Short mmCIF file of C-alpha atoms and ligand atoms in Angstrom, two decimals:
data_model
loop_
_atom_site.label_atom_id
_atom_site.label_comp_id
_atom_site.label_asym_id
_atom_site.label_seq_id
_atom_site.Cartn_x
_atom_site.Cartn_y
_atom_site.Cartn_z
CA ALA E 183 -49.34 58.47 115.29
CA LYS E 184 -49.55 54.70 115.45
CA HIS E 185 -50.15 52.68 118.55
CA THR E 186 -49.10 49.09 118.87
CA THR E 187 -50.10 46.22 121.09
CA SER E 188 -47.97 43.33 122.22
CA LEU E 189 -49.43 41.10 119.51
CA VAL E 190 -48.83 43.60 116.76
CA THR E 191 -45.29 44.43 117.85
CA LYS E 192 -44.54 40.82 117.05
CA CYS E 193 -45.80 41.29 113.48
CA GLU E 194 -42.93 42.80 111.56
CA ILE E 195 -43.24 44.65 108.29
CA GLY E 196 -41.50 42.62 105.59
CA GLU E 197 -42.52 39.21 106.87
CA SER E 198 -44.48 36.73 104.77
CA LEU E 199 -48.24 36.23 105.01
CA GLU E 200 -47.77 32.86 106.69
CA GLU E 201 -45.37 34.27 109.30
CA PHE E 202 -47.79 37.09 110.01
CA LEU E 203 -50.85 34.83 110.37
CA THR E 204 -48.99 32.34 112.57
CA LYS E 205 -48.14 35.13 115.01
CA ALA E 206 -51.56 36.77 114.76
CA THR E 207 -53.80 33.80 115.59
CA THR E 208 -53.64 30.32 117.09
CA ASP E 209 -56.54 29.19 114.86
CA LYS E 210 -54.81 26.87 112.37
CA ALA E 211 -58.01 26.41 110.36
CA LEU E 212 -58.32 30.16 109.85
CA ILE E 213 -54.65 30.42 108.83
CA ARG E 214 -55.19 27.70 106.23
CA LEU E 215 -58.33 29.35 104.89
CA MET E 216 -56.66 32.78 104.60
CA MET E 217 -53.63 31.22 102.85
CA CYS E 218 -55.88 29.34 100.38
CA MET E 219 -57.79 32.55 99.61
CA GLY E 220 -54.41 34.23 99.03
CA GLU E 221 -53.63 31.56 96.42
CA ALA E 222 -56.93 32.25 94.66
CA LEU E 223 -56.27 36.02 94.71
CA ARG E 224 -52.84 35.44 93.14
CA THR E 225 -54.41 33.50 90.26
CA ILE E 226 -57.26 36.01 89.83
CA ALA E 227 -54.67 38.83 89.64
CA PHE E 228 -52.92 37.00 86.80
CA LYS E 229 -56.21 36.34 84.99
CA VAL E 230 -57.29 39.99 85.30
CA ARG E 231 -53.88 41.17 84.11
CA THR E 232 -53.94 38.96 81.02
CA ALA E 233 -57.64 39.19 80.13
CA SER E 234 -58.65 40.21 76.66
CA CYS E 235 -61.46 42.72 76.63
CA GLY E 236 -63.90 43.40 73.82
CA GLY E 237 -67.63 43.68 73.37
CA THR E 238 -69.27 43.44 76.78
CA ALA E 239 -66.90 41.05 78.59
CA CYS E 240 -63.27 40.53 79.58
CA VAL E 241 -62.37 36.88 79.09
CA ASN E 242 -59.49 34.64 79.99
CA SER E 243 -58.78 30.99 79.35
CA PHE E 244 -58.98 28.45 82.14
CA GLY E 245 -58.03 24.97 81.00
CA ASP E 246 -59.89 24.58 77.73
CA GLU E 247 -62.62 27.03 78.68
CA GLN E 248 -62.95 30.70 77.86
CA LEU E 249 -64.59 32.44 80.80
CA ALA E 250 -65.46 36.03 81.66
CA VAL E 251 -63.01 37.09 84.38
CA ASP E 252 -65.70 37.60 87.03
CA LEU E 253 -67.01 34.05 86.49
CA LEU E 254 -63.46 32.75 86.50
CA ALA E 255 -62.75 34.53 89.80
CA ASN E 256 -65.96 33.02 91.19
CA LYS E 257 -64.84 29.51 90.21
CA LEU E 258 -61.32 29.95 91.61
CA LEU E 259 -62.64 31.16 94.98
CA PHE E 260 -65.02 28.21 95.35
CA GLU E 261 -62.13 25.87 94.50
CA ALA E 262 -59.85 27.52 97.07
CA LEU E 263 -62.53 27.20 99.76
CA THR E 264 -63.09 23.52 98.98
CA TYR E 265 -59.33 22.94 99.08
CA SER E 266 -59.04 24.69 102.47
CA HIS E 267 -61.11 21.85 104.06
CA PHE E 268 -62.40 24.25 106.70
CA CYS E 269 -65.21 25.95 104.81
CA LYS E 270 -68.73 24.73 105.62
CA TYR E 271 -70.83 27.05 103.46
CA ALA E 272 -69.77 29.52 100.83
CA CYS E 273 -71.92 32.06 99.09
CA SER E 274 -71.05 34.30 96.17
CA GLU E 275 -72.58 37.56 95.05
CA GLU E 276 -72.82 35.97 91.58
CA ILE E 277 -75.35 33.36 92.83
CA PRO E 278 -76.60 34.28 96.32
CA GLU E 279 -77.34 30.71 97.50
CA LEU E 280 -75.46 28.69 100.12
CA GLN E 281 -73.10 26.09 98.65
CA ASP E 282 -71.95 23.23 100.89
CA MET E 283 -68.15 23.12 100.67
CA GLY E 284 -67.81 19.97 102.78
CA GLY E 285 -65.89 21.47 105.72
CA PRO E 286 -67.01 21.13 109.35
CA ALA E 287 -69.52 23.51 110.97
CA GLU E 288 -67.74 23.10 114.30
CA GLY E 289 -64.27 24.64 114.04
CA GLY E 290 -64.95 25.61 110.44
CA PHE E 291 -66.22 28.76 108.72
CA SER E 292 -68.75 30.11 106.29
CA VAL E 293 -67.53 32.57 103.71
CA ALA E 294 -69.35 35.19 101.63
CA PHE E 295 -67.60 36.83 98.70
CA ASP E 296 -67.93 39.23 95.81
CA PRO E 297 -65.56 37.57 93.32
CA LEU E 298 -64.79 40.63 91.20
CA ASP E 299 -66.31 43.88 92.36
CA GLY E 300 -66.27 46.52 89.65
CA SER E 301 -66.62 44.03 86.81
CA SER E 302 -68.05 46.81 84.66
CA ILE E 303 -64.73 48.69 84.89
CA VAL E 304 -62.35 45.82 84.07
CA ASP E 305 -62.28 46.77 80.39
CA THR E 306 -61.24 50.35 81.19
CA ASN E 307 -58.28 48.97 83.17
CA PHE E 308 -59.44 50.59 86.41
CA THR E 309 -58.60 48.85 89.65
CA VAL E 310 -60.98 46.03 90.58
CA GLY E 311 -61.05 43.71 93.56
CA THR E 312 -62.33 40.66 95.40
CA ILE E 313 -64.12 41.10 98.74
CA PHE E 314 -64.76 38.37 101.29
CA GLY E 315 -65.96 37.95 104.87
CA VAL E 316 -65.42 34.92 107.11
CA TRP E 317 -67.99 33.92 109.74
CA PRO E 318 -67.51 31.11 112.28
CA GLY E 319 -69.65 27.98 111.93
CA ASP E 320 -72.46 27.46 109.44
CA LYS E 321 -74.44 30.72 109.42
CA LEU E 322 -74.42 33.64 107.00
CA THR E 323 -77.89 34.90 107.94
CA GLY E 324 -79.15 35.86 111.40
CA VAL E 325 -75.60 37.10 112.05
CA THR E 326 -74.02 40.57 111.91
CA GLY E 327 -70.84 41.91 110.38
CA ARG E 328 -69.41 42.13 113.88
CA ASP E 329 -69.53 38.33 114.10
CA GLN E 330 -66.88 37.99 111.38
CA VAL E 331 -63.58 36.36 112.39
CA ALA E 332 -61.82 37.85 109.37
CA ALA E 333 -62.46 39.93 106.29
CA ALA E 334 -60.30 40.83 103.33
CA MET E 335 -60.02 42.31 99.89
CA GLY E 336 -57.76 41.46 96.98
CA ILE E 337 -56.88 44.56 94.99
CA PHE E 338 -55.89 44.23 91.35
CA GLY E 339 -54.33 47.54 90.39
CA PRO E 340 -50.82 48.49 89.27
CA ARG E 341 -49.83 46.42 92.30
CA THR E 342 -51.71 43.42 93.65
CA THR E 343 -52.40 43.59 97.37
CA TYR E 344 -54.21 41.43 99.92
CA VAL E 345 -55.67 43.62 102.66
CA LEU E 346 -57.00 41.75 105.68
CA ALA E 347 -58.20 42.09 109.24
CA LEU E 348 -58.62 39.41 111.90
CA LYS E 349 -60.92 39.46 114.90
CA ASP E 350 -58.04 38.45 117.22
CA ILE E 351 -55.77 41.44 116.53
CA PRO E 352 -56.18 45.18 115.98
CA GLY E 353 -55.41 46.87 112.70
CA THR E 354 -55.91 46.25 109.01
CA HIS E 355 -52.88 44.79 107.30
CA GLU E 356 -51.65 45.05 103.73
CA PHE E 357 -49.65 42.42 101.84
CA LEU E 358 -47.99 42.99 98.49
CA LEU E 359 -47.77 40.25 95.85
CA LEU E 360 -44.11 39.90 94.90
CA ASP E 361 -42.83 38.71 91.52
CA GLU E 362 -41.95 35.32 92.96
CA GLY E 363 -45.59 34.85 94.02
CA LYS E 364 -45.22 35.46 97.78
CA TRP E 365 -47.27 37.91 99.84
CA GLN E 366 -45.11 40.38 101.78
CA HIS E 367 -46.41 42.39 104.73
CA VAL E 368 -46.03 46.08 103.79
CA LYS E 369 -48.41 48.21 105.88
CA ASP E 370 -50.61 48.34 108.98
CA THR E 371 -53.41 50.83 109.60
CA TYR E 372 -54.69 51.49 113.13
CA GLU E 373 -56.20 54.96 112.83
CA ILE E 374 -58.22 56.93 110.30
CA GLY E 375 -57.64 60.64 110.88
CA GLU E 376 -59.40 63.72 109.53
CA GLY E 377 -58.79 64.96 105.98
CA LYS E 378 -60.87 66.51 103.22
CA MET E 379 -61.22 63.68 100.67
CA PHE E 380 -64.56 62.29 99.46
CA SER E 381 -65.82 59.39 97.32
CA PRO E 382 -69.50 59.97 96.55
CA GLY E 383 -71.24 56.85 95.18
CA ASN E 384 -74.77 56.69 93.76
CA LEU E 385 -74.64 60.43 93.16
CA ARG E 386 -77.83 60.21 91.09
CA ALA E 387 -79.67 59.87 94.45
CA THR E 388 -79.00 63.57 95.17
CA PHE E 389 -81.79 64.29 92.64
CA ASP E 390 -84.51 63.19 95.09
CA ASN E 391 -82.65 62.90 98.41
CA PRO E 392 -82.22 66.53 99.58
CA GLU E 393 -80.14 65.50 102.61
CA TYR E 394 -77.61 63.67 100.44
CA ASP E 395 -77.56 66.69 98.14
CA LYS E 396 -76.86 68.90 101.17
CA LEU E 397 -73.99 66.63 102.24
CA ILE E 398 -72.38 66.68 98.79
CA ASN E 399 -72.73 70.46 98.65
CA TYR E 400 -70.95 70.67 102.00
CA TYR E 401 -67.97 68.74 100.58
CA VAL E 402 -67.85 70.99 97.52
CA ARG E 403 -68.18 74.19 99.58
CA GLU E 404 -65.47 73.04 101.96
CA LYS E 405 -63.19 72.22 99.00
CA TYR E 406 -62.82 68.51 99.64
CA THR E 407 -60.72 66.59 97.09
CA LEU E 408 -62.80 64.23 94.91
CA ARG E 409 -61.33 60.72 94.65
CA TYR E 410 -63.81 58.29 93.15
CA THR E 411 -63.22 55.43 90.69
CA GLY E 412 -66.61 53.67 90.80
CA GLY E 413 -64.91 50.57 92.20
CA MET E 414 -65.79 50.11 95.85
CA VAL E 415 -62.58 48.19 96.59
CA PRO E 416 -60.10 50.88 95.51
CA ASP E 417 -62.38 53.66 96.78
CA VAL E 418 -62.57 52.14 100.26
CA ASN E 419 -58.94 51.01 100.22
CA GLN E 420 -57.77 54.58 99.72
CA ILE E 421 -59.30 55.51 103.10
CA ILE E 422 -57.21 52.75 104.72
CA VAL E 423 -54.02 53.66 102.85
CA LYS E 424 -54.33 57.47 103.15
CA GLU E 425 -55.80 57.10 106.66
CA LYS E 426 -58.44 59.78 105.97
CA GLY E 427 -61.56 60.55 103.95
CA ILE E 428 -65.13 59.37 103.44
CA PHE E 429 -66.91 56.99 101.05
CA THR E 430 -70.69 57.31 100.66
CA ASN E 431 -73.30 55.30 98.79
CA VAL E 432 -76.70 56.75 99.70
CA ALA E 433 -80.13 55.72 98.39
CA SER E 434 -83.19 57.72 97.33
CA PRO E 435 -86.73 56.82 96.18
CA SER E 436 -85.58 56.72 92.55
CA ALA E 437 -82.03 55.38 93.11
CA LYS E 438 -82.36 52.45 95.50
CA ALA E 439 -79.56 50.99 97.62
CA LYS E 440 -77.53 48.60 95.48
CA LEU E 441 -74.62 47.47 97.64
CA ARG E 442 -74.96 44.08 99.33
CA LEU E 443 -74.66 43.86 103.10
CA LEU E 444 -73.27 40.31 103.19
CA PHE E 445 -70.88 40.29 100.24
CA GLU E 446 -69.56 43.85 100.21
CA VAL E 447 -70.71 46.19 102.96
CA ALA E 448 -70.10 44.02 106.06
CA PRO E 449 -66.62 42.75 105.06
CA LEU E 450 -65.47 46.27 104.07
CA GLY E 451 -67.03 47.60 107.30
CA PHE E 452 -64.93 45.11 109.26
CA LEU E 453 -61.75 46.23 107.43
CA ILE E 454 -62.53 49.92 107.99
CA GLU E 455 -63.44 49.59 111.68
CA LYS E 456 -60.38 47.39 112.37
CA ALA E 457 -58.33 50.14 110.70
CA GLY E 458 -59.67 52.60 113.30
CA GLY E 459 -62.37 54.04 111.05
CA TYR E 460 -66.16 54.13 111.37
CA SER E 461 -69.07 52.91 109.26
CA SER E 462 -72.76 53.78 109.11
CA ASP E 463 -75.95 53.03 107.22
CA GLY E 464 -77.12 56.52 108.25
CA GLN E 465 -78.14 55.48 111.75
CA LYS E 466 -75.77 52.82 113.03
CA SER E 467 -72.60 50.91 112.24
CA VAL E 468 -73.08 48.52 109.33
CA LEU E 469 -71.45 45.88 111.57
CA ASP E 470 -74.52 45.99 113.85
CA LYS E 471 -77.02 45.26 111.07
CA VAL E 472 -78.47 41.75 111.17
CA ILE E 473 -78.13 40.00 107.81
CA GLU E 474 -81.70 38.78 107.29
CA ASN E 475 -81.35 37.57 103.70
CA LEU E 476 -78.29 36.69 101.64
CA ASP E 477 -79.21 39.41 99.15
CA ASP E 478 -79.91 42.29 101.61
CA ARG E 479 -78.93 45.73 100.28
CA THR E 480 -78.05 48.85 102.23
CA GLN E 481 -76.78 52.38 101.94
CA VAL E 482 -73.40 52.93 103.60
CA ALA E 483 -70.65 55.35 104.53
CA TYR E 484 -67.10 54.57 105.67
CA GLY E 485 -64.65 57.10 107.02
CA SER E 486 -63.14 58.90 109.98
CA LYS E 487 -65.11 59.48 113.18
CA ASN E 488 -66.03 63.12 112.44
CA GLU E 489 -67.00 62.34 108.85
CA ILE E 490 -69.37 59.58 109.98
CA ILE E 491 -70.89 61.88 112.62
CA ARG E 492 -71.47 64.54 109.94
CA PHE E 493 -72.92 61.89 107.58
CA GLU E 494 -75.46 60.68 110.18
CA GLU E 495 -76.38 64.20 111.32
CA THR E 496 -76.88 65.48 107.78
CA LEU E 497 -78.97 62.48 106.69
CA TYR E 498 -81.05 61.90 109.83
CA GLY E 499 -80.27 64.72 112.29
CA SER E 500 -83.16 66.83 113.56
CA SER E 501 -81.75 70.20 112.53
P1 AFP L 660 -70.09 46.66 89.15
O1 AFP L 660 -69.47 45.41 89.74
O2 AFP L 660 -71.37 46.38 88.42
O3 AFP L 660 -69.11 47.43 88.31
O4 AFP L 660 -70.53 47.60 90.39
C1 AFP L 660 -69.56 48.17 91.24
C2 AFP L 660 -70.22 48.77 92.44
O5 AFP L 660 -71.07 47.84 93.02
C3 AFP L 660 -69.23 49.27 93.49
O6 AFP L 660 -67.96 48.74 93.37
C4 AFP L 660 -69.22 50.78 93.32
O7 AFP L 660 -68.95 51.48 94.50
C5 AFP L 660 -70.62 51.05 92.82
O8 AFP L 660 -70.97 49.91 92.06
C6 AFP L 660 -70.65 52.26 91.95
O9 AFP L 660 -71.94 52.72 91.84
P2 AFP L 660 -72.26 54.18 91.22
O10 AFP L 660 -72.38 53.97 89.76
O11 AFP L 660 -73.54 54.54 91.82
O12 AFP L 660 -71.17 55.13 91.60
#
């Protein structure tokens, strides 16, 4: 069952992205930034769709240049943020260093992004995506995921969608890219219920992490359905769309944590928790972890309340 609030009742399914954002927040700078990122996602979707793949890279032309699609996505996102005029610092997973985008610190934002997550599965034509988180002001370290004012992912699958959440309103909201280039509001998620579906990342860690091995065996024994693509964006998005399930990426001594807190884990944590789900690094919500360094890595799980309780108890419980 869905619950609505007065703000959300005003947001009608079928409306455009701009109509939605205008009703959702009074922050004009944030609206502009989210619209500009939408423009970049639209272009990235086209570039992914028309890339030619061979050897080790998928390339597409941009002006006179031939660029690998992940580098192209990186460039397009930096351009969109400059054009928004409200981005102070931006930082990409490709080069984890702060770039001054020229926007104001006061009233502006700093943005961290993974331009094309799953770049190793572009050639196989699996779904890939862009992830970004928006923080107020000029700080991307010494902050937590909970400080984000917005987070989003662009999903380049059979359909292109822009899935976003804003601090000001509940829910995680999905927009579909139409043929004419507009984003149309198609779905809201407010609750993640229970359901036996699992996405086990970094499975090699079960070799020397007996607790993770125990957790995976539980899913198998209980006949959970396996749904895992190896792309974090589609794997996490399915929890939001199906409103059930669990995604895990657990570390071990020989298979260290690989996912980045700033560029991937915190923005997706914001989307999941706004959708009514839960997140954990094994002990606490990933949104409560202080981002010490731009390149911090962490293990993570996203899912329903009971799945996250089971995850924490199996990994770190006393019994
Ligand atoms: P690439 O961008 O190198 O393809 O990595 C994708 C990713 O970071 C994330 O999207 C997946 O959840 C994770 O890697 C998959 O890791 P496993 O190989 O351990 O499943």
